[in-house]
Amino acid sequence: MTIRHLLLLIIIFLSLPLTTNAQETSLVSWNIRDFGKTKSAEEIENIAEILRDYDIIAIQEVVAGYGGSQAVARLADELNRKGSKWDYSISYATKSPKYKTEKYAFLWKTSKVKVIEKGALITELETCVYREPYRMRFEANGNFYTILNYHSRKYSEHPEIEVNCINDYIISHQDENIILAGDFNLAIDHPVFNTIKEYNFEACLNGNKTTLKQSCNDHSYLNHAIDNIIYDALKNELIDCGTIDFVQECEQLEAMRMLSDHLPVYMKFH
């Protein structure tokens, strides 16, 4: 084989597409406020348009009573109209104090994601958290992920108590590739997160504000940095991460708050 032929083979090899293991997977986490029967068809369509390009969707604050599960089904139906086939899973209502009960939901593209383990609330955390996380195991691009979908108690109710218990749960399940996604009602620099950081977990966002103010102040409508995705940096390579700002300008704030008072957080990884 001549050097010229060898160089040609190298060029052809380098031009081949990456293997499926190197293909990215995308996850988006969103606290959609009061996600239930009050969401209009137009709002559901707008939510679907925001989420359509991701592979796995984790939703918090699905209404536990009538209309919550139906809203998830309506969203899945709308996503199915946008070019990809979607499936979904809805949790049972959390065992929470009065007026704090909610459901969670996962939605995923069936062409890219397979379910390895059905979704279930983590019952062993019932006594420690107001809303026990919803866990589900997926396979995407040959990799396995256990995603915990979580909505903490309010900041004034000391969510660090809950996060500390979830830390212990994650550490005791290190054989799994756990990704923790949701609304923590805490900034990622709170000391309670130091524990899992010592186990090579990293936060997708670092100080990015994710909640919406009720009105614009000095052309700013973003408030607290409390939504995030936390992942094992030894088991996942982060490609991209950020928030999806569906507001864009102050004039749209009032209308966009009808969708939610939180921005979605996304992560692309393999």
PDB file of N, CA and C in Angstrom, residues 21 137 142-146 170-179 199-202 231-238 267 269-270:
ATOM      1  N   ASN A  21     -22.576   5.657  20.171  1.00  0.00           N
ATOM      2  CA  ASN A  21     -22.241   5.942  21.561  1.00  0.00           C
ATOM      3  C   ASN A  21     -21.807   7.380  21.748  1.00  0.00           C
ATOM      4  N   ARG A 137     -35.655   4.845  34.557  1.00  0.00           N
ATOM      5  CA  ARG A 137     -34.403   4.477  33.896  1.00  0.00           C
ATOM      6  C   ARG A 137     -34.616   4.390  32.391  1.00  0.00           C
ATOM      7  N   GLY A 142     -27.116   3.828  23.469  1.00  0.00           N
ATOM      8  CA  GLY A 142     -26.307   2.785  24.080  1.00  0.00           C
ATOM      9  C   GLY A 142     -25.891   3.056  25.508  1.00  0.00           C
ATOM     10  N   ASN A 143     -26.335   4.168  26.074  1.00  0.00           N
ATOM     11  CA  ASN A 143     -25.997   4.518  27.452  1.00  0.00           C
ATOM     12  C   ASN A 143     -27.240   4.431  28.338  1.00  0.00           C
ATOM     13  N   PHE A 144     -27.015   4.178  29.624  1.00  0.00           N
ATOM     14  CA  PHE A 144     -28.116   4.009  30.562  1.00  0.00           C
ATOM     15  C   PHE A 144     -28.123   5.162  31.565  1.00  0.00           C
ATOM     16  N   TYR A 145     -29.317   5.663  31.847  1.00  0.00           N
ATOM     17  CA  TYR A 145     -29.477   6.808  32.736  1.00  0.00           C
ATOM     18  C   TYR A 145     -30.631   6.557  33.706  1.00  0.00           C
ATOM     19  N   THR A 146     -30.403   6.863  34.972  1.00  0.00           N
ATOM     20  CA  THR A 146     -31.485   6.902  35.958  1.00  0.00           C
ATOM     21  C   THR A 146     -31.756   8.360  36.244  1.00  0.00           C
ATOM     22  N   ILE A 170     -28.471   9.155  46.425  1.00  0.00           N
ATOM     23  CA  ILE A 170     -27.612   9.103  45.242  1.00  0.00           C
ATOM     24  C   ILE A 170     -26.310   8.378  45.551  1.00  0.00           C
ATOM     25  N   ILE A 171     -25.713   8.688  46.685  1.00  0.00           N
ATOM     26  CA  ILE A 171     -24.441   8.061  47.058  1.00  0.00           C
ATOM     27  C   ILE A 171     -24.607   6.558  47.240  1.00  0.00           C
ATOM     28  N   SER A 172     -25.753   6.140  47.746  1.00  0.00           N
ATOM     29  CA  SER A 172     -25.996   4.709  47.958  1.00  0.00           C
ATOM     30  C   SER A 172     -26.359   3.980  46.672  1.00  0.00           C
ATOM     31  N   HIS A 173     -26.534   4.716  45.567  1.00  0.00           N
ATOM     32  CA  HIS A 173     -26.857   4.103  44.273  1.00  0.00           C
ATOM     33  C   HIS A 173     -25.806   4.486  43.227  1.00  0.00           C
ATOM     34  N   GLN A 174     -24.551   4.478  43.633  1.00  0.00           N
ATOM     35  CA  GLN A 174     -23.487   4.902  42.729  1.00  0.00           C
ATOM     36  C   GLN A 174     -23.264   3.947  41.562  1.00  0.00           C
ATOM     37  N   ASP A 175     -23.826   2.742  41.647  1.00  0.00           N
ATOM     38  CA  ASP A 175     -23.715   1.813  40.527  1.00  0.00           C
ATOM     39  C   ASP A 175     -24.564   2.261  39.338  1.00  0.00           C
ATOM     40  N   GLU A 176     -25.499   3.161  39.589  1.00  0.00           N
ATOM     41  CA  GLU A 176     -26.344   3.693  38.522  1.00  0.00           C
ATOM     42  C   GLU A 176     -25.789   5.037  38.041  1.00  0.00           C
ATOM     43  N   ASN A 177     -26.137   5.380  36.840  1.00  0.00           N
ATOM     44  CA  ASN A 177     -25.770   6.688  36.289  1.00  0.00           C
ATOM     45  C   ASN A 177     -26.923   7.649  36.563  1.00  0.00           C
ATOM     46  N   ILE A 178     -26.885   8.280  37.731  1.00  0.00           N
ATOM     47  CA  ILE A 178     -28.013   9.101  38.179  1.00  0.00           C
ATOM     48  C   ILE A 178     -27.870  10.547  37.716  1.00  0.00           C
ATOM     49  N   ILE A 179     -28.965  11.071  37.209  1.00  0.00           N
ATOM     50  CA  ILE A 179     -29.082  12.495  36.880  1.00  0.00           C
ATOM     51  C   ILE A 179     -30.261  13.037  37.679  1.00  0.00           C
ATOM     52  N   TYR A 199     -18.444  13.628  45.299  1.00  0.00           N
ATOM     53  CA  TYR A 199     -18.564  12.355  44.584  1.00  0.00           C
ATOM     54  C   TYR A 199     -18.606  12.564  43.073  1.00  0.00           C
ATOM     55  N   ASN A 200     -18.021  13.657  42.620  1.00  0.00           N
ATOM     56  CA  ASN A 200     -17.847  13.964  41.192  1.00  0.00           C
ATOM     57  C   ASN A 200     -19.150  14.349  40.486  1.00  0.00           C
ATOM     58  N   PHE A 201     -20.146  14.755  41.253  1.00  0.00           N
ATOM     59  CA  PHE A 201     -21.350  15.295  40.624  1.00  0.00           C
ATOM     60  C   PHE A 201     -21.168  16.788  40.384  1.00  0.00           C
ATOM     61  N   GLU A 202     -21.656  17.233  39.243  1.00  0.00           N
ATOM     62  CA  GLU A 202     -21.558  18.637  38.877  1.00  0.00           C
ATOM     63  C   GLU A 202     -22.925  19.162  38.472  1.00  0.00           C
ATOM     64  N   TYR A 231     -25.454  16.039  37.490  1.00  0.00           N
ATOM     65  CA  TYR A 231     -25.074  14.802  36.815  1.00  0.00           C
ATOM     66  C   TYR A 231     -23.706  14.315  37.284  1.00  0.00           C
ATOM     67  N   ASP A 232     -23.445  13.044  37.068  1.00  0.00           N
ATOM     68  CA  ASP A 232     -22.163  12.431  37.411  1.00  0.00           C
ATOM     69  C   ASP A 232     -21.168  12.752  36.294  1.00  0.00           C
ATOM     70  N   ALA A 233     -20.178  13.572  36.594  1.00  0.00           N
ATOM     71  CA  ALA A 233     -19.248  14.036  35.569  1.00  0.00           C
ATOM     72  C   ALA A 233     -18.288  12.948  35.111  1.00  0.00           C
ATOM     73  N   LEU A 234     -18.164  11.854  35.875  1.00  0.00           N
ATOM     74  CA  LEU A 234     -17.317  10.742  35.452  1.00  0.00           C
ATOM     75  C   LEU A 234     -18.032   9.824  34.476  1.00  0.00           C
ATOM     76  N   LYS A 235     -19.358   9.839  34.498  1.00  0.00           N
ATOM     77  CA  LYS A 235     -20.142   8.931  33.649  1.00  0.00           C
ATOM     78  C   LYS A 235     -20.787   9.623  32.465  1.00  0.00           C
ATOM     79  N   ASN A 236     -20.762  10.952  32.453  1.00  0.00           N
ATOM     80  CA  ASN A 236     -21.393  11.708  31.377  1.00  0.00           C
ATOM     81  C   ASN A 236     -20.478  12.836  30.926  1.00  0.00           C
ATOM     82  N   GLU A 237     -20.418  13.049  29.637  1.00  0.00           N
ATOM     83  CA  GLU A 237     -19.680  14.184  29.092  1.00  0.00           C
ATOM     84  C   GLU A 237     -20.675  15.272  28.708  1.00  0.00           C
ATOM     85  N   LEU A 238     -20.556  16.419  29.341  1.00  0.00           N
ATOM     86  CA  LEU A 238     -21.459  17.531  29.063  1.00  0.00           C
ATOM     87  C   LEU A 238     -21.081  18.185  27.745  1.00  0.00           C
ATOM     88  N   MET A 267     -29.995  20.106  29.094  1.00  0.00           N
ATOM     89  CA  MET A 267     -28.630  19.576  29.095  1.00  0.00           C
ATOM     90  C   MET A 267     -28.475  18.636  27.916  1.00  0.00           C
ATOM     91  N   PHE A 269     -25.708  15.824  26.355  1.00  0.00           N
ATOM     92  CA  PHE A 269     -24.604  15.056  26.923  1.00  0.00           C
ATOM     93  C   PHE A 269     -24.478  13.710  26.223  1.00  0.00           C
ATOM     94  N   HIS A 270     -23.366  13.047  26.472  1.00  0.00           N
ATOM     95  CA  HIS A 270     -23.238  11.633  26.103  1.00  0.00           C
ATOM     96  C   HIS A 270     -22.220  10.975  27.023  1.00  0.00           C
TER      97      HIS A 270
END
